[in-house]
CSV table of C-alpha atoms and ligand atoms in Angstrom, one decimal:
chain,number,residue,atom,x,y,z
B,1,TYR,CA,4.1,74.7,-38.4
B,2,THR,CA,3.1,71.2,-39.5
B,3,PRO,CA,-0.4,70.2,-38.3
B,4,ILE,CA,-0.2,67.4,-35.7
B,5,PRO,CA,-2.3,64.4,-36.9
B,6,ARG,CA,-5.2,63.1,-34.8
B,7,PRO,CA,-4.2,60.3,-32.4
B,8,LYS,CA,-5.0,56.8,-33.6
B,9,GLY,CA,-7.9,55.0,-31.9
B,10,TYR,CA,-9.2,57.6,-29.5
B,11,ARG,CA,-10.5,61.2,-29.5
B,12,VAL,CA,-9.3,64.2,-27.6
B,13,SER,CA,-11.5,67.3,-27.0
B,14,TRP,CA,-10.3,70.8,-26.0
B,15,HIS,CA,-12.7,73.0,-24.1
B,16,ALA,CA,-11.9,76.7,-23.8
B,17,ASN,CA,-13.3,80.1,-24.0
B,18,PRO,CA,-11.0,83.0,-24.7
B,19,ALA,CA,-13.2,85.3,-22.6
B,20,VAL,CA,-11.7,83.7,-19.5
B,21,GLU,CA,-8.2,85.0,-20.3
B,22,PRO,CA,-8.5,88.8,-19.8
B,23,HIS,CA,-9.7,88.6,-16.2
B,24,HIS,CA,-7.5,90.2,-13.6
B,25,PHE,CA,-7.4,89.3,-9.9
B,26,GLY,CA,-5.5,92.5,-9.1
B,27,GLN,CA,-2.1,94.1,-9.0
B,28,SER,CA,0.0,91.8,-6.9
B,29,HIS,CA,-2.2,88.7,-7.0
B,30,PRO,CA,-0.3,85.6,-8.2
B,31,MET,CA,-3.2,84.0,-10.1
B,32,LYS,CA,-2.8,85.1,-13.8
B,33,PRO,CA,-5.4,83.9,-16.3
B,34,PHE,CA,-2.9,85.2,-18.9
B,35,ARG,CA,-1.1,81.8,-18.5
B,36,LEU,CA,-4.0,80.3,-20.5
B,37,THR,CA,-3.3,82.7,-23.4
B,38,LEU,CA,0.3,81.6,-23.3
B,39,THR,CA,-0.7,77.9,-23.2
B,40,LYS,CA,-3.0,78.3,-26.2
B,41,GLN,CA,-0.4,80.2,-28.2
B,42,LEU,CA,2.1,77.3,-27.7
B,43,VAL,CA,-0.5,74.6,-28.5
B,44,MET,CA,-1.5,76.4,-31.7
B,45,ALA,CA,2.1,77.2,-32.8
B,46,TYR,CA,2.8,73.5,-32.6
B,47,GLY,CA,-0.3,72.7,-34.7
B,48,MET,CA,-1.8,70.6,-31.9
B,49,HIS,CA,-5.3,72.1,-32.4
B,50,HIS,CA,-5.6,69.9,-35.6
B,51,ALA,CA,-5.3,66.8,-33.4
B,52,MET,CA,-8.4,67.6,-31.2
B,53,ASP,CA,-12.1,68.5,-31.4
B,54,LEU,CA,-12.2,72.1,-30.3
B,55,TYR,CA,-15.2,73.3,-28.3
B,56,MET,CA,-16.0,76.9,-27.4
B,57,THR,CA,-17.1,76.6,-23.8
B,58,ARG,CA,-20.3,78.3,-22.6
B,59,ALA,CA,-20.9,79.7,-19.1
B,60,ALA,CA,-22.2,77.2,-16.6
B,61,THR,CA,-25.8,78.1,-15.7
B,62,TYR,CA,-26.7,79.1,-12.2
B,63,GLU,CA,-28.7,75.9,-11.9
B,64,GLU,CA,-25.7,73.8,-12.9
B,65,MET,CA,-23.5,75.4,-10.3
B,66,ALA,CA,-26.3,74.9,-7.7
B,67,ASP,CA,-25.7,71.1,-8.2
B,68,PHE,CA,-23.0,71.7,-5.6
B,69,HIS,CA,-23.0,75.3,-4.4
B,70,ASN,CA,-25.5,76.9,-2.1
B,71,THR,CA,-27.8,79.4,-3.7
B,72,ASP,CA,-27.1,82.1,-1.2
B,73,TYR,CA,-23.4,81.8,-2.0
B,74,LEU,CA,-24.2,81.9,-5.8
B,75,ASP,CA,-26.5,84.9,-5.4
B,76,PHE,CA,-23.7,86.7,-3.6
B,77,LEU,CA,-21.1,85.7,-6.3
B,78,LYS,CA,-23.5,86.9,-9.0
B,79,THR,CA,-24.2,90.4,-7.5
B,80,ILE,CA,-21.0,91.4,-5.8
B,81,ILE,CA,-18.9,94.2,-7.5
B,82,PRO,CA,-15.4,95.4,-6.7
B,83,SER,CA,-16.6,98.6,-5.0
B,84,ASP,CA,-18.4,96.4,-2.4
B,85,MET,CA,-15.0,95.3,-1.1
B,86,GLN,CA,-14.8,98.6,0.9
B,87,SER,CA,-18.5,98.9,1.7
B,88,SER,CA,-19.4,98.2,5.4
B,89,ASP,CA,-22.9,96.8,4.6
B,90,GLN,CA,-21.2,94.0,2.6
B,91,SER,CA,-18.5,93.2,5.1
B,92,ASP,CA,-20.5,90.5,6.9
B,93,SER,CA,-21.2,88.6,3.6
B,94,LEU,CA,-17.7,89.1,2.4
B,95,ALA,CA,-16.3,87.5,5.6
B,96,ARG,CA,-19.0,84.8,5.6
B,97,PHE,CA,-18.1,83.7,2.0
B,98,ASN,CA,-14.3,84.1,2.6
B,99,PHE,CA,-13.7,86.9,0.2
B,100,GLY,CA,-10.5,89.0,0.8
B,101,ASP,CA,-6.9,89.0,-0.3
B,102,ASP,CA,-6.8,85.4,-1.6
B,103,CYS,CA,-10.2,85.6,-3.2
B,104,PRO,CA,-10.8,89.2,-4.2
B,105,VAL,CA,-13.8,90.6,-6.0
B,106,PHE,CA,-12.7,91.7,-9.5
B,107,ASP,CA,-14.5,92.9,-12.6
B,108,GLY,CA,-16.4,90.1,-14.3
B,109,LEU,CA,-15.9,87.6,-11.4
B,110,TYR,CA,-19.2,85.7,-12.0
B,111,ASN,CA,-18.5,85.5,-15.7
B,112,TYR,CA,-15.0,84.2,-15.1
B,113,ALA,CA,-16.2,81.5,-12.6
B,114,SER,CA,-19.1,80.4,-14.6
B,115,LEU,CA,-17.0,80.1,-17.8
B,116,TYR,CA,-14.3,77.9,-16.3
B,117,ALA,CA,-17.0,75.8,-14.6
B,118,GLY,CA,-18.9,75.5,-17.9
B,119,GLY,CA,-15.7,74.1,-19.5
B,120,THR,CA,-15.3,71.3,-17.0
B,121,ILE,CA,-19.0,70.4,-17.1
B,122,ASP,CA,-19.0,70.3,-21.0
B,123,ALA,CA,-15.8,68.2,-20.9
B,124,ALA,CA,-17.4,65.7,-18.5
B,125,ARG,CA,-20.5,65.5,-20.7
B,126,LYS,CA,-18.4,64.7,-23.8
B,127,LEU,CA,-16.9,61.8,-22.0
B,128,CYS,CA,-20.3,60.6,-20.7
B,129,ASN,CA,-21.8,60.8,-24.2
B,130,ASN,CA,-18.9,58.8,-25.6
B,131,GLN,CA,-18.0,61.7,-27.9
B,132,SER,CA,-14.5,62.0,-26.5
B,133,ASP,CA,-12.0,59.8,-24.7
B,134,ILE,CA,-9.8,62.5,-23.2
B,135,ALA,CA,-11.3,66.0,-22.5
B,136,ILE,CA,-9.1,68.9,-21.6
B,137,ASN,CA,-10.1,72.2,-19.8
B,138,TRP,CA,-6.9,74.0,-18.7
B,139,SER,CA,-9.0,76.9,-17.3
B,140,GLY,CA,-10.5,74.6,-14.7
B,141,GLY,CA,-9.1,72.7,-11.7
B,142,LEU,CA,-10.0,75.1,-9.0
B,143,HIS,CA,-10.0,72.5,-6.2
B,144,HIS,CA,-10.4,74.7,-3.0
B,145,ALA,CA,-13.8,76.1,-3.6
B,146,LYS,CA,-16.4,74.9,-1.0
B,147,LYS,CA,-20.2,74.6,-1.1
B,148,ALA,CA,-20.7,78.1,0.3
B,149,GLU,CA,-17.3,79.6,0.4
B,150,ALA,CA,-14.5,80.8,-1.9
B,151,SER,CA,-11.0,79.6,-0.9
B,152,GLY,CA,-7.5,79.8,-2.2
B,153,PHE,CA,-8.2,81.7,-5.5
B,154,CYS,CA,-11.1,79.4,-6.2
B,155,TYR,CA,-14.8,80.5,-6.4
B,156,VAL,CA,-16.7,77.7,-8.0
B,157,ASN,CA,-15.5,74.1,-7.7
B,158,ASP,CA,-15.6,73.0,-11.4
B,159,ILE,CA,-14.0,69.7,-10.5
B,160,VAL,CA,-16.8,68.7,-8.2
B,161,LEU,CA,-19.4,69.8,-10.8
B,162,GLY,CA,-17.5,67.7,-13.5
B,163,ILE,CA,-17.4,64.6,-11.2
B,164,LEU,CA,-21.1,65.0,-10.5
B,165,GLN,CA,-21.7,64.7,-14.2
B,166,LEU,CA,-19.4,61.7,-14.5
B,167,LEU,CA,-21.2,60.0,-11.6
B,168,ARG,CA,-24.4,60.0,-13.7
B,169,HIS,CA,-22.8,57.4,-16.0
B,170,HIS,CA,-20.0,55.8,-14.0
B,171,PRO,CA,-20.4,53.9,-10.7
B,172,ARG,CA,-16.9,54.9,-9.6
B,173,VAL,CA,-14.8,58.0,-10.4
B,174,MET,CA,-11.2,58.5,-9.4
B,175,TYR,CA,-9.7,62.0,-8.8
B,176,ILE,CA,-6.0,62.6,-8.9
B,177,ASP,CA,-4.5,66.0,-7.9
B,178,ILE,CA,-0.8,66.9,-8.6
B,179,ASP,CA,-1.1,70.6,-7.7
B,180,VAL,CA,1.4,71.4,-4.9
B,181,HIS,CA,-1.6,72.3,-2.7
B,182,HIS,CA,-4.0,69.8,-1.1
B,183,GLY,CA,-7.2,69.3,-3.1
B,184,ASP,CA,-9.4,69.9,0.0
B,185,GLY,CA,-12.6,71.1,-1.7
B,186,VAL,CA,-12.9,68.0,-3.8
B,187,GLU,CA,-12.0,65.7,-1.0
B,188,GLN,CA,-14.6,67.3,1.3
B,189,ALA,CA,-17.3,67.3,-1.3
B,190,PHE,CA,-17.1,63.5,-1.7
B,191,TRP,CA,-16.1,62.8,1.9
B,192,SER,CA,-19.3,60.7,2.4
B,193,THR,CA,-19.4,58.5,-0.7
B,194,ASP,CA,-17.5,55.5,-1.8
B,195,ARG,CA,-18.2,56.4,-5.4
B,196,VAL,CA,-15.3,58.8,-5.6
B,197,LEU,CA,-11.8,58.0,-4.6
B,198,THR,CA,-9.7,61.2,-4.2
B,199,VAL,CA,-5.9,61.1,-4.2
B,200,SER,CA,-3.9,64.3,-3.7
B,201,PHE,CA,-0.1,64.7,-3.7
B,202,HIS,CA,0.9,67.9,-2.0
B,203,LYS,CA,3.3,69.8,0.2
B,204,TYR,CA,2.0,69.3,3.7
B,205,ASP,CA,3.0,71.5,6.7
B,206,LYS,CA,-0.1,71.9,8.9
B,207,ASP,CA,0.8,75.4,10.2
B,208,ASN,CA,2.8,77.0,7.4
B,209,PHE,CA,1.5,75.9,4.1
B,210,PHE,CA,-2.0,76.4,2.6
B,211,PRO,CA,-4.6,74.9,3.3
B,212,GLY,CA,-3.0,72.9,6.1
B,213,THR,CA,-5.2,69.8,5.5
B,214,GLY,CA,-4.2,66.5,3.8
B,215,ALA,CA,-2.3,64.6,6.4
B,216,LEU,CA,-1.5,60.9,5.6
B,217,ASP,CA,-4.0,59.7,8.2
B,218,SER,CA,-6.8,62.0,7.0
B,219,ASN,CA,-9.0,59.6,5.0
B,220,GLY,CA,-12.6,60.5,5.5
B,221,PRO,CA,-14.8,60.3,8.7
B,222,ALA,CA,-14.2,56.8,10.0
B,223,HIS,CA,-17.7,56.4,11.2
B,224,PRO,CA,-18.9,52.8,10.6
B,225,LEU,CA,-22.0,54.0,8.7
B,226,ASN,CA,-20.0,56.3,6.4
B,227,PRO,CA,-19.4,54.6,3.1
B,228,GLY,CA,-16.9,57.3,2.2
B,229,ALA,CA,-14.5,56.3,5.0
B,230,HIS,CA,-11.1,55.4,3.5
B,231,HIS,CA,-12.0,56.9,0.1
B,232,ALA,CA,-9.7,60.0,0.5
B,233,LEU,CA,-6.0,59.3,0.1
B,234,ASN,CA,-3.4,61.9,0.9
B,235,VAL,CA,0.3,61.9,0.0
B,236,PRO,CA,1.9,64.6,2.2
B,237,LEU,CA,5.3,65.7,0.9
B,238,ASN,CA,8.1,68.0,2.1
B,239,ASP,CA,10.1,70.7,0.2
B,240,GLY,CA,12.2,69.9,-2.8
B,241,ILE,CA,11.0,66.6,-4.2
B,242,GLU,CA,12.7,65.8,-7.4
B,243,ASP,CA,11.7,64.2,-10.7
B,244,ASP,CA,12.6,60.5,-10.3
B,245,ASP,CA,11.3,60.2,-6.8
B,246,TYR,CA,8.0,61.9,-7.7
B,247,ILE,CA,7.4,59.8,-10.8
B,248,ALA,CA,8.2,56.6,-8.9
B,249,LEU,CA,5.9,57.6,-6.1
B,250,PHE,CA,3.1,58.6,-8.5
B,251,LYS,CA,3.3,55.4,-10.5
B,252,GLU,CA,3.3,53.1,-7.4
B,253,ILE,CA,0.4,54.8,-5.7
B,254,ILE,CA,-1.8,55.5,-8.7
B,255,GLY,CA,-1.1,52.1,-10.3
B,256,SER,CA,-2.3,50.4,-7.0
B,257,CYS,CA,-5.3,52.7,-6.7
B,258,VAL,CA,-6.5,52.1,-10.3
B,259,SER,CA,-6.1,48.3,-10.1
B,260,THR,CA,-7.9,48.2,-6.7
B,261,TYR,CA,-10.7,50.7,-7.3
B,262,GLN,CA,-11.3,50.0,-11.0
B,263,PRO,CA,-12.8,53.5,-11.8
B,264,GLY,CA,-15.0,54.1,-14.8
B,265,ALA,CA,-13.5,57.6,-15.3
B,266,ILE,CA,-10.5,59.5,-14.0
B,267,VAL,CA,-10.3,63.3,-13.4
B,268,LEU,CA,-6.7,64.6,-13.3
B,269,GLN,CA,-5.9,68.0,-11.8
B,270,CYS,CA,-2.6,69.1,-13.3
B,271,GLY,CA,-1.8,72.1,-11.1
B,272,ALA,CA,1.6,73.4,-12.4
B,273,ASP,CA,2.7,75.0,-9.1
B,274,SER,CA,4.4,71.6,-8.3
B,275,LEU,CA,7.0,72.6,-10.9
B,276,GLY,CA,10.4,73.9,-9.8
B,277,CYS,CA,10.7,77.7,-9.8
B,278,ASP,CA,7.0,78.2,-9.2
B,279,ARG,CA,6.3,81.5,-7.4
B,280,LEU,CA,4.3,79.8,-4.7
B,281,GLY,CA,5.5,76.2,-4.9
B,282,CYS,CA,8.4,74.4,-3.2
B,283,PHE,CA,9.0,71.3,-5.3
B,284,SER,CA,11.8,70.7,-7.8
B,285,LEU,CA,9.9,69.1,-10.7
B,286,ASN,CA,10.8,69.6,-14.3
B,287,VAL,CA,8.2,69.9,-17.1
B,288,GLN,CA,9.0,66.3,-18.2
B,289,ALA,CA,8.3,64.8,-14.8
B,290,HIS,CA,5.0,66.6,-14.4
B,291,GLY,CA,4.2,65.3,-17.8
B,292,ALA,CA,5.2,61.8,-17.0
B,293,CYS,CA,2.3,61.7,-14.4
B,294,VAL,CA,-0.1,62.7,-17.2
B,295,ALA,CA,1.4,60.1,-19.6
B,296,TYR,CA,1.1,57.4,-16.9
B,297,THR,CA,-2.5,58.2,-16.1
B,298,LYS,CA,-3.3,58.0,-19.8
B,299,THR,CA,-1.9,54.4,-20.1
B,300,PHE,CA,-4.9,53.0,-18.3
B,301,GLY,CA,-7.2,53.8,-21.3
B,302,ILE,CA,-10.0,55.0,-19.0
B,303,PRO,CA,-12.1,58.1,-20.0
B,304,LEU,CA,-10.0,61.0,-18.7
B,305,LEU,CA,-11.0,64.5,-17.8
B,306,VAL,CA,-7.9,66.8,-17.6
B,307,VAL,CA,-8.0,70.2,-15.8
B,308,GLY,CA,-5.5,72.8,-14.9
B,309,GLY,CA,-5.3,74.4,-11.4
B,310,GLY,CA,-2.5,76.3,-9.7
B,311,GLY,CA,0.7,77.5,-11.4
B,312,TYR,CA,2.2,80.9,-10.8
B,313,THR,CA,5.2,81.2,-13.1
B,314,PRO,CA,3.2,81.7,-16.3
B,315,ARG,CA,5.9,80.7,-18.8
B,316,ASN,CA,6.4,77.4,-17.0
B,317,VAL,CA,2.7,76.7,-16.6
B,318,SER,CA,2.2,77.1,-20.3
B,319,ARG,CA,5.3,74.9,-21.1
B,320,ALA,CA,3.9,72.2,-18.9
B,321,TRP,CA,0.3,72.3,-20.2
B,322,ALA,CA,1.4,72.5,-23.8
B,323,HIS,CA,3.7,69.5,-23.3
B,324,GLU,CA,0.9,67.7,-21.5
B,325,THR,CA,-1.5,68.5,-24.4
B,326,SER,CA,1.1,66.9,-26.8
B,327,ILE,CA,1.2,63.8,-24.6
B,328,LEU,CA,-2.6,63.5,-24.6
B,329,VAL,CA,-2.7,63.7,-28.4
B,330,ASP,CA,0.2,61.3,-28.7
B,331,ALA,CA,2.6,63.8,-30.2
B,332,ALA,CA,5.2,64.4,-27.5
B,333,ASN,CA,7.9,62.7,-29.5
B,334,ILE,CA,7.2,64.6,-32.7
B,335,ILE,CA,7.1,68.2,-31.4
B,336,ASP,CA,10.3,70.3,-31.4
B,337,PRO,CA,11.6,71.1,-27.9
B,338,ASN,CA,12.7,74.5,-29.3
B,339,ILE,CA,9.8,76.9,-29.1
B,340,PRO,CA,8.7,77.8,-32.7
B,341,ASP,CA,9.6,81.3,-34.0
B,342,ALA,CA,5.9,81.9,-34.8
B,343,VAL,CA,4.7,81.8,-31.1
B,344,THR,CA,3.0,85.0,-30.1
B,345,PHE,CA,4.6,86.3,-26.8
B,346,ARG,CA,7.7,84.2,-27.6
B,347,ASN,CA,9.7,86.7,-25.6
B,348,HIS,CA,8.3,85.1,-22.4
B,349,PHE,CA,10.3,81.9,-23.2
B,350,GLY,CA,13.8,83.4,-23.5
B,351,PRO,CA,16.7,83.2,-23.1
B,352,ASP,CA,16.5,79.4,-23.8
B,353,TYR,CA,13.3,79.3,-25.9
B,354,SER,CA,13.0,75.7,-24.8
B,355,LEU,CA,9.9,73.7,-23.8
B,356,PHE,CA,12.1,72.0,-21.2
B,357,PRO,CA,14.5,74.4,-19.4
B,358,PRO,CA,16.2,72.7,-16.4
B,359,LEU,CA,13.9,74.1,-13.7
B,360,SER,CA,15.4,71.9,-11.0
B,361,ASP,CA,18.8,73.6,-11.3
B,362,MET,CA,17.6,77.1,-11.4
B,363,ARG,CA,16.5,77.5,-7.8
B,364,ARG,CA,18.0,74.9,-5.6
B,365,ILE,CA,15.7,73.8,-2.8
B,366,GLU,CA,17.0,71.0,-0.5
B,367,ASN,CA,15.1,67.8,-1.0
B,368,LYS,CA,13.6,67.1,2.4
B,369,ASN,CA,12.0,63.8,1.3
B,370,SER,CA,14.2,60.9,2.3
B,371,ARG,CA,14.0,57.6,0.4
B,372,ALA,CA,12.9,56.1,3.7
B,373,TYR,CA,10.1,58.6,4.1
B,374,LEU,CA,8.8,58.0,0.5
B,375,ALA,CA,9.0,54.2,1.0
B,376,SER,CA,6.9,54.5,4.2
B,377,LEU,CA,4.3,56.6,2.3
B,378,VAL,CA,3.9,53.9,-0.3
B,379,ARG,CA,3.7,51.2,2.3
B,380,THR,CA,1.1,53.0,4.4
B,381,ILE,CA,-1.1,53.9,1.4
B,382,LYS,CA,-1.0,50.3,0.1
B,383,GLU,CA,-2.2,49.2,3.5
B,384,LYS,CA,-5.0,51.7,3.3
B,385,LEU,CA,-6.1,50.3,0.0
B,386,ARG,CA,-7.1,47.1,1.7
B,387,TYR,CA,-10.3,48.9,2.9
B,388,ILE,CA,-11.3,49.8,-0.7
B,389,GLN,CA,-13.2,47.7,-3.1
B,390,GLY,CA,-13.7,48.0,-6.9
C,401,LIG,O1,-3.0,76.6,-6.5
C,401,LIG,O2,-2.1,85.8,-1.3
C,401,LIG,O3,-1.8,81.2,2.7
C,401,LIG,C1,-5.3,76.2,-6.9
C,401,LIG,C2,-4.2,76.5,-5.9
C,401,LIG,O4,-4.1,75.3,-5.1
C,401,LIG,C3,-2.9,81.7,2.3
C,401,LIG,N1,-3.3,81.6,1.1
C,401,LIG,C4,-3.8,82.4,3.3
C,401,LIG,C5,-4.2,81.8,4.5
C,401,LIG,C6,-3.9,83.2,5.1
C,401,LIG,N2,-3.2,83.4,4.0
C,401,LIG,C7,-2.6,84.6,3.4
C,401,LIG,C8,-3.4,85.5,2.7
C,401,LIG,C9,-2.6,86.1,1.6
C,401,LIG,C10,-3.5,86.7,0.5
C,401,LIG,C11,-2.8,86.9,-0.8
C,401,LIG,C12,-0.9,86.0,-1.9
C,401,LIG,C13,-0.6,87.2,-2.4
C,401,LIG,C14,0.7,87.3,-3.0
C,401,LIG,C15,1.5,86.2,-3.1
C,401,LIG,C16,1.1,85.0,-2.5
C,401,LIG,C17,-0.1,84.9,-1.9
C,401,LIG,C18,-0.5,83.6,-1.4
C,401,LIG,N3,-1.7,83.2,-0.9
C,401,LIG,C19,0.3,82.5,-1.3
C,401,LIG,N4,-0.3,81.4,-0.8
C,401,LIG,C20,-1.5,81.9,-0.5
C,401,LIG,C21,-2.6,81.0,0.0
C,401,LIG,C22,-3.6,80.5,-1.0
C,401,LIG,C23,-3.0,79.5,-2.0
C,401,LIG,C24,-4.0,79.1,-3.0
C,401,LIG,C25,-3.5,78.0,-4.0
C,401,LIG,C26,-4.5,77.8,-5.0
C,401,LIG,C27,-5.6,77.3,-7.8
C,402,LIG,CA1,-2.4,68.3,-4.8
C,403,LIG,ZN1,-1.8,75.1,-5.9
């Protein structure tokens, strides 16, 4: 490969620890930390690691995680072991903290959760100290975890912990979530403050799609004394949304939000389950369209924390996150769309060996988002922005 040069005029930092990658949620569980290994192999095969400052992430300390999480939840997380899943004297706690099929207890769980959380906290601190302009942690983005509850494959809410760090330096932080699921844990954590504006794009079907929250009219408790009222925005979508509509919607909404709210930092959750052909998702986005949202967010030149999230077809997750890394280091137009021969696990990318296989044609899902529906979403959200001040 040829080393990718450093981007001109700004610094990008990469936060990772390979010890996250070998964790296993269990036999048929869709969350596969191996997708991080694939992502890293692509990034390195393209020589992109030369364009960034590389930081080996440490585990978040118990005290750092207690900035958001309850200590009785953390104590449980720290001591629970897989054999407790069957034990009757743990069943009350397991139920109370929402452990089960979605959130199993697996070997090294506390290590896994504290490592991905440490990555996001470190990334946020690099931005605060002005040692980085764009900080990336693909192992983070676990947006469903609650103060005292695991949820939707998420145990510790690294995004909330990262935003809490950014709030030490920035009066206002904006959170953008393009995972196919609603970013409920982050929304709820900042439900009562006007210092964080959360915006989630997601598939919404109250009764049939997890987590069932994130309706258009769900914008924070509208109590007159709640400063956080109106500071949660939701973009509920139906099955099958395609590239051009999604990009146009993202630009219209995010452009208006940034110019109104004037955030000092942006956190972007890049859940890759919004891609076409995802095992759990139902949108029809190609890698380029998912990446176009990252590219647009970067154009504001605001300190940017980029995290991963969902994504259940590992070969496509790694394609998207490698492409997005190239966008962030300003090298998208110089990398070869044919996946290099030297990539470890290259067999995962056949038969096309392309960074951009046409995902939208591979599994046709009818687009249930009419132009009129999308236009009404934009109109309604722009009206909601009138309640928000920068
Ligand atoms: O991508 O799960 O639908 C960020 C993220 O946003 C549910 N869970 C819950 C509510 C009751 N159920 C079903 C429980 C199923 C447990 C096992 C699966 C196993 C195999 C294949 C698919 C699933 C599954 N679980 C699909 N959807 C769910 C959701 C949770 C989705 C979390 C998304 C996380 C990382
Ligand atoms: Ca989302
Ligand atoms: Zn998701």
